[in-house]
Amino acid sequence: MAFFYQEPSHTFSEYLLVPGYSSADCIPSNVSLKTPITRYKKGEKPAIEMNIPLVSAVMQSVSNDTMAIALAKEGGIAFIYGSQTIERQAEMVRRAKNYKAGFVVSDSNIRPNQTLQDVLDLKAEKGHSTMAVTDDGTGTGKFLGIVTSRDYRVSRMDKNTPVASFMTPVEKTIYAEEGISLKEANDIIWDHKLNALPVLDKEGNLVSFVFRKDYDHHKDNPNELLDSQKRYVVGAGVNTRDYQERIPALVEAGVDILCIDSSEGFSEWQKRTLTWVRETYGDSVKIGAGNVVDKDGFRFLAEAGADFVKIGIGGGSICITRETKGIGRGQATAVIEVAKARDEYFEETGIYVPICSDGGIVQDYHITLALAMGADFCMLGRYFARFDESPTSRVLINGNYMKEYWGEGSARARNWQRYDMGGAAKLSFEEGVDSYVPYAGSLRDNVGLTLAKVRSTMCNCGVLTIPDLRQNAKLTLVSSVSIVEGGAHDVLLKDRTGSMSK
């Protein structure tokens, strides 16, 4: 007879934290969000720790090299998506690892024969007012000049005016040569009152920009996550099909940690992949696995050698696995059970295998709940897709700026390897959707706000570290009525224009 769980599975929205005693030391500035991402033995330190408990999802619409750099600056790790050629993914890893802090590869570029309208369209798409003018319109082409908002006036110019007629040409542009230090570049910016300094190679090709606005960020950025060579820590996703070719290329490119990207990880395919990694590289290559939703799945992957185990099936905002296949589990219940299995495994073996909550995060406080329930860190897709640093376009929908966001199981991504069960090499049916999410601005501002909420809630619980939260948190299930009670209710709300709305 089939096994039936006696209790229904629950989501994060069905729980609340109950406050604990807060001492005078319980202030947000004293909270540490350090957390392990790789397995370690009792009494030892993990090979990789993060400074914040956030990683970005292995998705085309979320994690490229730009996201990897931005998230590492804040203390987390991005897993660059694997549903692309091995060469392209390795190049993304290489660019992120070779990124020189403060030197930004230009992603807003235009040709001199384009028009003012093209400038306005690019500004709307990218959100940047500074654009490089290059011969081929790329970020590495021959540098011909620069366009900023001070170079044109929309109300007084024909929108068909060619860029060449109003740009600041290279001979009138202050620039630096490749090899300049960040300090020297910032000195030039301050001495000449510049907002942006182009950096060119000996042939006059654009290499990067140094921006005035980044000065304070690079001067005071205590959470950035660096390897032993002072390079940003970068992750990448792999599948269970071409791993014997893909993993060596990623390792050669400098990747710090890998993650098997699969909708369901309790399988022989993942065990084969993990076994090959351990036989080929020993413990020198770090790799996580998943996804699972119960203790049996966790135990299987932990014993197979996974450095961390990812939890969650069907809980992502663009995932329709539960609708199409009828498998999955409420994310809160899954995290609670797997966390208990993780602790039991640690007691038995002396090996701690971190767990990652992947999916089901709708509100910022859900992150804190996941950590309290036992997760070591959270993987987020929709959350990071909203930011400037995600690889998708910003579009105007019904008067509001949105970012494109699609699932790896959608027809657009066609990432059949993620859903592969050893059958035909194709996506037989969709398990994800193609969508939009509200544009939210920069990653740094939003992550800072989210983590401020996490730290504040931890202080309300009387704890200053994630392990203490996990040990001392008190959680309560809530009824549907108390969920309504928890939001604004029984009042007439003012909107931002000052008018009244219900």
Short mmCIF file of C-alpha atoms in Angstrom, two decimals:
data_model
loop_
_atom_site.label_atom_id
_atom_site.label_comp_id
_atom_site.label_asym_id
_atom_site.label_seq_id
_atom_site.Cartn_x
_atom_site.Cartn_y
_atom_site.Cartn_z
CA MET A 1 0.00 0.00 0.00
CA ALA A 2 1.18 3.53 -0.76
CA PHE A 3 2.63 5.57 2.09
CA PHE A 4 0.50 8.49 3.24
CA TYR A 5 1.85 11.40 5.27
CA GLN A 6 -0.53 12.06 8.14
CA GLU A 7 0.02 15.83 8.18
CA PRO A 8 -0.46 18.20 5.23
CA SER A 9 2.65 19.94 3.93
CA HIS A 10 2.96 23.65 4.66
CA THR A 11 4.39 26.73 2.99
CA PHE A 12 6.39 29.53 4.60
CA SER A 13 3.34 31.82 4.60
CA GLU A 14 1.66 29.49 7.10
CA TYR A 15 4.28 30.16 9.79
CA LEU A 16 5.32 33.05 12.00
CA LEU A 17 8.27 33.48 14.36
CA VAL A 18 7.49 34.14 18.01
CA PRO A 19 9.81 36.76 19.57
CA GLY A 20 12.37 35.76 22.17
CA TYR A 21 14.21 37.74 24.82
CA SER A 22 16.49 40.37 23.27
CA SER A 23 19.48 41.60 25.25
CA ALA A 24 21.04 45.03 24.78
CA ASP A 25 23.60 43.43 22.46
CA CYS A 26 20.86 42.27 20.09
CA ILE A 27 21.16 45.03 17.52
CA PRO A 28 21.29 44.50 13.73
CA SER A 29 24.89 45.71 13.43
CA ASN A 30 26.01 42.82 15.67
CA VAL A 31 24.27 40.13 13.60
CA SER A 32 26.49 37.79 11.56
CA LEU A 33 24.97 36.15 8.49
CA LYS A 34 27.99 33.95 7.75
CA THR A 35 26.99 30.48 6.64
CA PRO A 36 28.68 27.38 5.16
CA ILE A 37 28.03 26.19 1.62
CA THR A 38 30.35 23.15 1.55
CA ARG A 39 30.42 20.03 3.73
CA TYR A 40 32.91 19.85 6.57
CA LYS A 41 33.91 17.58 9.41
CA LYS A 42 33.17 18.30 13.05
CA GLY A 43 35.83 20.58 14.49
CA GLU A 44 36.95 21.81 11.06
CA LYS A 45 36.00 24.85 9.01
CA PRO A 46 34.16 24.61 5.66
CA ALA A 47 36.24 25.23 2.54
CA ILE A 48 33.77 27.92 1.43
CA GLU A 49 31.63 30.12 3.63
CA MET A 50 29.35 32.90 2.44
CA ASN A 51 28.93 36.23 4.17
CA ILE A 52 25.20 36.30 3.43
CA PRO A 53 22.81 33.33 3.10
CA LEU A 54 21.76 34.01 -0.51
CA VAL A 55 22.63 32.40 -3.84
CA SER A 56 21.05 33.05 -7.24
CA ALA A 57 19.27 30.36 -9.21
CA VAL A 58 20.81 28.37 -12.06
CA MET A 59 18.62 30.07 -14.69
CA GLN A 60 19.06 31.75 -18.07
CA SER A 61 16.99 34.71 -16.89
CA VAL A 62 18.87 35.15 -13.60
CA SER A 63 22.52 34.15 -13.37
CA ASN A 64 25.23 35.22 -15.80
CA ASP A 65 28.67 36.73 -15.13
CA THR A 66 27.18 40.16 -14.37
CA MET A 67 25.00 38.65 -11.64
CA ALA A 68 27.96 36.61 -10.35
CA ILE A 69 30.06 39.74 -9.87
CA ALA A 70 27.25 41.78 -8.31
CA LEU A 71 26.23 39.08 -5.83
CA ALA A 72 29.81 38.24 -4.83
CA LYS A 73 30.29 41.93 -4.02
CA GLU A 74 27.49 41.58 -1.47
CA GLY A 75 28.80 38.33 0.00
CA GLY A 76 26.74 35.68 -1.83
CA ILE A 77 27.26 33.38 -4.82
CA ALA A 78 25.61 33.22 -8.23
CA PHE A 79 25.39 29.90 -10.07
CA ILE A 80 25.90 30.75 -13.74
CA TYR A 81 23.35 28.89 -15.81
CA GLY A 82 24.35 25.70 -17.60
CA SER A 83 21.68 25.58 -20.34
CA GLN A 84 24.14 27.00 -22.88
CA THR A 85 27.24 25.75 -24.64
CA ILE A 86 30.16 24.65 -22.50
CA GLU A 87 32.35 27.31 -24.12
CA ARG A 88 29.94 30.16 -23.37
CA GLN A 89 29.42 29.11 -19.76
CA ALA A 90 33.16 28.71 -19.18
CA GLU A 91 33.74 32.15 -20.68
CA MET A 92 31.18 33.66 -18.29
CA VAL A 93 32.98 32.03 -15.36
CA ARG A 94 36.30 33.28 -16.68
CA ARG A 95 35.04 36.86 -17.04
CA ALA A 96 33.66 36.86 -13.50
CA LYS A 97 36.88 35.40 -12.06
CA ASN A 98 39.04 37.87 -14.00
CA TYR A 99 36.89 40.86 -13.12
CA LYS A 100 38.95 43.61 -11.60
CA ALA A 101 36.92 45.33 -8.88
CA GLY A 102 35.94 48.82 -9.97
CA PHE A 103 36.52 48.17 -13.67
CA VAL A 104 33.13 47.58 -15.32
CA VAL A 105 32.75 46.02 -18.77
CA SER A 106 30.37 48.29 -20.67
CA ASP A 107 26.95 46.84 -21.50
CA SER A 108 25.51 50.09 -22.93
CA ASN A 109 27.18 50.67 -26.27
CA ILE A 110 26.13 52.30 -29.51
CA ARG A 111 27.47 52.91 -33.04
CA PRO A 112 28.09 56.44 -34.38
CA ASN A 113 25.62 55.94 -37.26
CA GLN A 114 22.75 55.19 -34.90
CA THR A 115 20.33 57.90 -33.80
CA LEU A 116 19.17 59.80 -30.76
CA GLN A 117 16.11 57.54 -30.73
CA ASP A 118 18.43 54.52 -30.43
CA VAL A 119 20.16 56.25 -27.50
CA LEU A 120 16.81 56.79 -25.76
CA ASP A 121 15.74 53.20 -26.42
CA LEU A 122 19.01 51.84 -25.02
CA LYS A 123 18.71 54.06 -21.95
CA ALA A 124 15.16 52.77 -21.35
CA GLU A 125 16.31 49.16 -21.72
CA LYS A 126 19.51 49.29 -19.66
CA GLY A 127 18.79 52.19 -17.34
CA HIS A 128 22.22 53.76 -17.97
CA SER A 129 22.73 57.33 -19.20
CA THR A 130 26.44 56.85 -20.03
CA MET A 131 27.10 55.00 -23.28
CA ALA A 132 30.27 54.16 -25.13
CA VAL A 133 30.33 54.88 -28.86
CA THR A 134 32.30 52.14 -30.60
CA ASP A 135 32.78 51.23 -34.25
CA ASP A 136 30.82 47.99 -33.92
CA GLY A 137 28.48 48.88 -31.04
CA THR A 138 30.07 46.38 -28.64
CA GLY A 139 31.79 46.85 -25.29
CA THR A 140 35.17 45.88 -26.75
CA GLY A 141 35.10 47.71 -30.07
CA LYS A 142 37.20 50.67 -31.26
CA PHE A 143 36.38 53.53 -28.90
CA LEU A 144 35.12 56.56 -30.85
CA GLY A 145 33.56 58.66 -28.12
CA ILE A 146 31.01 58.80 -25.33
CA VAL A 147 27.38 59.89 -24.94
CA THR A 148 25.86 61.10 -21.67
CA SER A 149 22.59 62.86 -20.89
CA ARG A 150 24.48 66.17 -21.07
CA ASP A 151 25.19 65.66 -24.77
CA TYR A 152 21.61 66.01 -25.99
CA ARG A 153 18.29 67.66 -25.27
CA VAL A 154 15.29 65.64 -26.35
CA SER A 155 13.00 68.69 -26.55
CA ARG A 156 15.29 70.52 -28.97
CA MET A 157 16.65 67.76 -31.18
CA ASP A 158 15.26 65.57 -33.92
CA LYS A 159 15.23 61.98 -32.74
CA ASN A 160 16.75 60.93 -36.07
CA THR A 161 19.90 62.95 -35.33
CA PRO A 162 22.94 60.67 -35.75
CA VAL A 163 25.00 59.90 -32.66
CA ALA A 164 28.18 61.08 -34.39
CA SER A 165 26.86 64.66 -34.47
CA PHE A 166 26.32 65.08 -30.71
CA MET A 167 28.63 62.59 -28.98
CA THR A 168 31.80 63.70 -27.21
CA PRO A 169 34.51 62.37 -29.56
CA VAL A 170 37.51 60.39 -28.34
CA GLU A 171 39.91 63.30 -28.91
CA LYS A 172 37.89 65.38 -26.43
CA THR A 173 37.39 62.52 -23.97
CA ILE A 174 39.61 61.96 -20.95
CA TYR A 175 40.47 58.27 -20.83
CA ALA A 176 43.04 55.94 -19.25
CA GLU A 177 45.15 53.15 -20.67
CA GLU A 178 44.77 49.50 -19.73
CA GLY A 179 46.89 48.59 -16.72
CA ILE A 180 45.98 51.63 -14.64
CA SER A 181 45.23 50.88 -10.99
CA LEU A 182 41.83 51.58 -9.45
CA LYS A 183 43.35 54.22 -7.18
CA GLU A 184 44.94 56.00 -10.15
CA ALA A 185 41.67 55.82 -12.08
CA ASN A 186 39.71 57.29 -9.18
CA ASP A 187 42.29 60.08 -8.84
CA ILE A 188 41.71 61.04 -12.50
CA ILE A 189 37.95 60.99 -11.96
CA TRP A 190 38.18 63.30 -8.96
CA ASP A 191 40.83 65.61 -10.48
CA HIS A 192 38.83 66.14 -13.67
CA LYS A 193 35.35 66.00 -12.07
CA LEU A 194 34.27 63.10 -14.27
CA ASN A 195 31.36 60.74 -13.83
CA ALA A 196 32.94 57.98 -15.92
CA LEU A 197 36.46 57.17 -17.10
CA PRO A 198 36.88 54.90 -20.18
CA VAL A 199 39.83 52.51 -20.10
CA LEU A 200 41.33 51.65 -23.53
CA ASP A 201 43.93 49.16 -24.72
CA LYS A 202 46.95 50.12 -26.87
CA GLU A 203 44.91 49.72 -30.07
CA GLY A 204 42.23 52.10 -28.83
CA ASN A 205 39.65 49.43 -28.08
CA LEU A 206 37.36 49.86 -25.10
CA VAL A 207 38.27 47.62 -22.17
CA SER A 208 36.11 48.91 -19.32
CA PHE A 209 34.76 51.92 -17.44
CA VAL A 210 35.47 53.22 -13.96
CA PHE A 211 32.47 55.10 -12.53
CA ARG A 212 32.49 57.85 -9.94
CA LYS A 213 29.36 56.42 -8.29
CA ASP A 214 31.19 53.14 -7.56
CA TYR A 215 33.92 54.84 -5.51
CA ASP A 216 32.21 54.62 -2.13
CA HIS A 217 31.02 51.07 -2.82
CA HIS A 218 34.52 49.80 -3.55
CA LYS A 219 36.00 51.79 -0.67
CA ASP A 220 33.68 50.28 1.91
CA ASN A 221 32.47 46.82 0.97
CA PRO A 222 33.19 44.51 3.91
CA ASN A 223 30.96 41.62 2.78
CA GLU A 224 32.46 40.90 -0.65
CA LEU A 225 33.20 37.20 -1.10
CA LEU A 226 36.75 36.55 -2.33
CA ASP A 227 38.89 33.49 -2.95
CA SER A 228 42.50 33.09 -1.77
CA GLN A 229 43.71 35.16 -4.73
CA LYS A 230 41.35 38.05 -3.99
CA ARG A 231 39.04 37.16 -6.87
CA TYR A 232 35.27 36.95 -6.58
CA VAL A 233 33.81 33.53 -5.70
CA VAL A 234 31.76 32.19 -8.62
CA GLY A 235 29.44 29.19 -8.96
CA ALA A 236 28.08 27.34 -12.01
CA GLY A 237 25.36 24.82 -12.80
CA VAL A 238 25.97 21.47 -14.49
CA ASN A 239 23.71 18.66 -15.72
CA THR A 240 23.90 14.87 -15.55
CA ARG A 241 24.49 14.41 -19.29
CA ASP A 242 27.63 16.26 -20.45
CA TYR A 243 29.31 16.67 -17.05
CA GLN A 244 32.47 14.84 -18.10
CA GLU A 245 33.14 17.57 -20.68
CA ARG A 246 31.52 20.55 -18.94
CA ILE A 247 33.05 20.23 -15.47
CA PRO A 248 36.71 20.17 -16.63
CA ALA A 249 36.08 23.30 -18.72
CA LEU A 250 34.50 25.11 -15.76
CA VAL A 251 37.27 24.03 -13.40
CA GLU A 252 39.87 25.26 -15.90
CA ALA A 253 38.01 28.59 -16.09
CA GLY A 254 38.36 28.95 -12.30
CA VAL A 255 34.89 28.08 -10.97
CA ASP A 256 34.77 27.79 -7.16
CA ILE A 257 31.68 25.63 -6.69
CA LEU A 258 29.29 23.66 -8.89
CA CYS A 259 25.66 22.64 -8.51
CA ILE A 260 23.86 19.83 -10.31
CA ASP A 261 20.84 21.57 -11.79
CA SER A 262 17.86 19.24 -11.71
CA SER A 263 14.18 19.43 -10.85
CA GLU A 264 14.46 16.17 -8.89
CA GLY A 265 17.70 14.86 -7.46
CA PHE A 266 16.89 11.52 -5.84
CA SER A 267 18.26 9.61 -8.83
CA GLU A 268 21.02 7.35 -10.08
CA TRP A 269 21.97 10.07 -12.57
CA GLN A 270 23.05 12.42 -9.79
CA LYS A 271 24.90 9.66 -7.96
CA ARG A 272 26.82 8.86 -11.14
CA THR A 273 27.76 12.52 -11.55
CA LEU A 274 28.89 12.88 -7.93
CA THR A 275 30.85 9.62 -8.09
CA TRP A 276 32.67 10.76 -11.24
CA VAL A 277 33.58 14.10 -9.62
CA ARG A 278 34.97 12.41 -6.50
CA GLU A 279 36.91 9.80 -8.51
CA THR A 280 38.32 12.45 -10.86
CA TYR A 281 38.98 15.35 -8.49
CA GLY A 282 38.65 14.02 -4.96
CA ASP A 283 37.45 16.76 -2.64
CA SER A 284 39.15 19.58 -4.57
CA VAL A 285 36.04 20.26 -6.69
CA LYS A 286 33.04 21.39 -4.67
CA ILE A 287 29.62 20.37 -5.96
CA GLY A 288 26.09 20.53 -4.58
CA ALA A 289 23.15 18.38 -5.65
CA GLY A 290 19.35 18.21 -5.54
CA ASN A 291 16.52 18.88 -5.48
CA VAL A 292 14.90 16.74 -2.77
CA VAL A 293 11.98 17.18 -0.38
CA ASP A 294 12.44 14.47 2.27
CA LYS A 295 14.97 12.76 4.50
CA ASP A 296 15.52 9.83 2.13
CA GLY A 297 16.52 12.14 -0.70
CA PHE A 298 18.89 14.07 1.54
CA ARG A 299 20.54 10.93 2.88
CA PHE A 300 21.02 9.56 -0.63
CA LEU A 301 22.83 12.68 -1.89
CA ALA A 302 24.84 13.20 1.31
CA GLU A 303 26.17 9.65 1.13
CA ALA A 304 26.88 10.10 -2.59
CA GLY A 305 29.27 12.95 -1.72
CA ALA A 306 27.29 16.16 -2.30
CA ASP A 307 28.83 19.28 -0.74
CA PHE A 308 25.38 20.73 -0.16
CA VAL A 309 21.84 19.53 -0.83
CA LYS A 310 19.13 21.65 -2.40
CA ILE A 311 15.51 21.37 -1.18
CA GLY A 312 12.37 22.14 -3.16
CA ILE A 313 10.18 20.75 -5.92
CA GLY A 314 7.47 22.81 -7.58
CA GLY A 315 7.62 25.83 -5.28
CA GLY A 316 9.23 28.32 -7.67
CA SER A 317 7.13 31.19 -8.99
CA ILE A 318 7.60 30.09 -12.61
CA CYS A 319 7.52 26.33 -11.89
CA ILE A 320 4.47 24.26 -12.87
CA THR A 321 5.89 20.84 -11.99
CA ARG A 322 3.18 20.26 -9.39
CA GLU A 323 0.47 21.17 -11.90
CA THR A 324 1.84 19.03 -14.72
CA LYS A 325 3.17 16.03 -12.79
CA GLY A 326 1.59 16.11 -9.35
CA ILE A 327 4.85 15.82 -7.43
CA GLY A 328 6.37 18.12 -4.84
CA ARG A 329 5.87 19.22 -1.29
CA GLY A 330 5.15 22.40 0.64
CA GLN A 331 8.50 24.13 1.05
CA ALA A 332 8.36 24.73 4.80
CA THR A 333 7.58 21.10 5.57
CA ALA A 334 10.31 19.92 3.19
CA VAL A 335 12.93 22.16 4.82
CA ILE A 336 11.94 21.08 8.33
CA GLU A 337 12.24 17.36 7.52
CA VAL A 338 15.49 17.67 5.57
CA ALA A 339 17.05 19.85 8.29
CA LYS A 340 16.27 17.16 10.84
CA ALA A 341 17.88 14.56 8.57
CA ARG A 342 20.93 16.80 8.15
CA ASP A 343 21.36 17.06 11.91
CA GLU A 344 20.94 13.30 12.36
CA TYR A 345 23.55 12.66 9.67
CA PHE A 346 25.94 15.04 11.43
CA GLU A 347 25.43 13.24 14.76
CA GLU A 348 26.07 9.83 13.16
CA THR A 349 29.02 10.69 10.90
CA GLY A 350 30.53 13.94 12.20
CA ILE A 351 30.05 15.40 8.70
CA TYR A 352 27.92 18.51 8.29
CA VAL A 353 26.24 18.85 4.88
CA PRO A 354 24.67 22.30 4.39
CA ILE A 355 21.17 22.50 2.96
CA CYS A 356 19.72 25.11 0.62
CA SER A 357 16.06 26.12 0.45
CA ASP A 358 15.25 26.57 -3.25
CA GLY A 359 11.85 28.05 -4.08
CA GLY A 360 8.80 29.18 -2.14
CA ILE A 361 10.29 32.55 -1.11
CA VAL A 362 7.60 35.17 -1.74
CA GLN A 363 8.23 37.71 1.03
CA ASP A 364 11.56 38.79 2.52
CA TYR A 365 10.64 37.31 5.90
CA HIS A 366 10.34 33.88 4.29
CA ILE A 367 14.16 33.88 4.11
CA THR A 368 14.33 34.26 7.89
CA LEU A 369 11.76 31.51 8.33
CA ALA A 370 13.74 29.16 6.07
CA LEU A 371 16.90 29.81 8.11
CA ALA A 372 15.00 29.29 11.38
CA MET A 373 13.63 26.00 10.07
CA GLY A 374 17.14 24.74 9.40
CA ALA A 375 18.27 25.95 5.96
CA ASP A 376 21.87 27.17 5.77
CA PHE A 377 21.10 29.43 2.80
CA CYS A 378 18.42 30.15 0.21
CA MET A 379 18.47 30.01 -3.59
CA LEU A 380 16.34 32.70 -5.24
CA GLY A 381 15.25 33.15 -8.84
CA ARG A 382 12.37 35.64 -9.14
CA TYR A 383 13.97 37.81 -6.46
CA PHE A 384 17.20 38.34 -8.43
CA ALA A 385 15.51 38.42 -11.86
CA ARG A 386 14.03 41.84 -10.98
CA PHE A 387 17.38 43.62 -10.74
CA ASP A 388 19.55 45.57 -13.17
CA GLU A 389 22.20 42.86 -12.98
CA SER A 390 20.04 40.01 -14.30
CA PRO A 391 20.68 39.20 -17.97
CA THR A 392 17.15 39.92 -19.26
CA SER A 393 15.72 43.01 -20.92
CA ARG A 394 13.82 45.72 -19.09
CA VAL A 395 10.51 46.36 -20.86
CA LEU A 396 7.58 48.75 -20.46
CA ILE A 397 4.30 46.92 -19.81
CA ASN A 398 1.11 48.96 -19.27
CA GLY A 399 3.13 51.92 -18.06
CA ASN A 400 5.29 49.93 -15.64
CA TYR A 401 8.87 48.74 -16.10
CA MET A 402 9.21 44.98 -15.92
CA LYS A 403 11.97 42.41 -16.40
CA GLU A 404 11.54 39.25 -18.42
CA TYR A 405 11.65 36.03 -16.39
CA TRP A 406 11.24 32.48 -17.65
CA GLY A 407 11.65 29.02 -16.19
CA GLU A 408 14.25 26.49 -17.27
CA GLY A 409 11.39 24.10 -18.03
CA SER A 410 9.64 26.59 -20.31
CA ALA A 411 9.54 26.33 -24.10
CA ARG A 412 11.76 29.41 -24.24
CA ALA A 413 14.61 27.83 -22.24
CA ARG A 414 14.08 24.25 -23.42
CA ASN A 415 16.54 23.00 -20.80
CA TRP A 416 15.66 19.33 -21.26
CA GLN A 417 18.79 18.24 -19.36
CA ARG A 418 17.36 19.69 -16.14
CA TYR A 419 14.30 17.44 -16.40
CA ASP A 420 16.06 14.48 -17.99
CA MET A 421 15.27 11.01 -16.69
CA GLY A 422 17.45 9.09 -19.11
CA GLY A 423 14.98 9.22 -21.98
CA ALA A 424 14.87 11.14 -25.24
CA ALA A 425 17.05 14.25 -25.47
CA LYS A 426 14.16 16.70 -25.62
CA LEU A 427 11.70 18.60 -23.43
CA SER A 428 8.58 16.45 -23.76
CA PHE A 429 6.32 18.95 -21.98
CA GLU A 430 6.72 22.25 -20.18
CA GLU A 431 7.38 22.46 -16.45
CA GLY A 432 7.92 26.24 -16.39
CA VAL A 433 6.36 29.42 -17.74
CA ASP A 434 7.52 32.58 -19.53
CA SER A 435 6.64 35.73 -17.58
CA TYR A 436 7.48 39.24 -16.38
CA VAL A 437 8.43 40.46 -12.89
CA PRO A 438 8.35 44.06 -11.65
CA TYR A 439 11.64 45.87 -12.22
CA ALA A 440 13.21 46.69 -8.84
CA GLY A 441 16.49 48.56 -9.55
CA SER A 442 19.95 47.62 -8.34
CA LEU A 443 20.84 44.38 -6.61
CA ARG A 444 22.86 46.12 -3.93
CA ASP A 445 20.03 48.36 -2.72
CA ASN A 446 17.47 45.56 -2.62
CA VAL A 447 19.71 42.95 -1.00
CA GLY A 448 20.69 45.52 1.62
CA LEU A 449 17.03 46.15 2.46
CA THR A 450 16.16 42.44 2.54
CA LEU A 451 19.04 41.56 4.84
CA ALA A 452 18.24 44.51 7.11
CA LYS A 453 14.85 42.85 7.67
CA VAL A 454 16.50 39.48 8.33
CA ARG A 455 18.89 40.98 10.89
CA SER A 456 16.11 42.90 12.60
CA THR A 457 13.94 39.79 12.90
CA MET A 458 16.86 37.79 14.29
CA CYS A 459 17.28 40.45 16.97
CA ASN A 460 13.58 40.14 17.79
CA CYS A 461 14.25 36.44 18.32
CA GLY A 462 17.19 37.24 20.59
CA VAL A 463 19.91 35.74 18.35
CA LEU A 464 22.95 37.08 16.52
CA THR A 465 23.94 34.16 14.26
CA ILE A 466 22.18 31.75 11.91
CA PRO A 467 23.09 28.67 14.02
CA ASP A 468 21.66 30.41 17.09
CA LEU A 469 18.48 31.22 15.18
CA ARG A 470 18.12 27.59 14.15
CA GLN A 471 18.69 26.46 17.75
CA ASN A 472 16.50 28.98 19.57
CA ALA A 473 13.74 30.06 17.17
CA LYS A 474 10.13 29.51 18.15
CA LEU A 475 7.71 29.03 15.26
CA THR A 476 3.94 28.82 15.15
CA LEU A 477 1.50 27.73 12.47
CA VAL A 478 -1.07 30.37 11.65
CA SER A 479 -4.68 30.12 10.53
CA SER A 480 -6.06 31.68 7.36
CA VAL A 481 -7.78 34.32 9.49
CA SER A 482 -4.55 35.30 11.26
CA ILE A 483 -2.80 35.61 7.88
CA VAL A 484 -5.38 38.26 6.96
CA GLU A 485 -4.91 39.88 10.37
CA GLY A 486 -1.16 40.15 9.72
CA GLY A 487 -1.55 42.65 6.87
CA ALA A 488 -3.17 46.05 6.66
CA HIS A 489 -6.92 45.57 7.17
CA ASP A 490 -10.09 47.42 8.12
CA VAL A 491 -8.64 50.76 7.02
CA LEU A 492 -8.85 52.94 3.92
CA LEU A 493 -5.35 53.10 2.47
CA LYS A 494 -3.75 56.16 0.90
CA ASP A 495 -1.95 55.55 -2.37
CA ARG A 496 1.20 57.43 -3.36
CA THR A 497 -0.71 60.20 -5.13
CA GLY A 498 -2.62 61.01 -1.98
CA SER A 499 -5.98 59.61 -3.16
CA MET A 500 -7.82 57.01 -1.14
CA SER A 501 -8.18 53.33 -1.98
CA LYS A 502 -9.39 50.19 -0.22
#
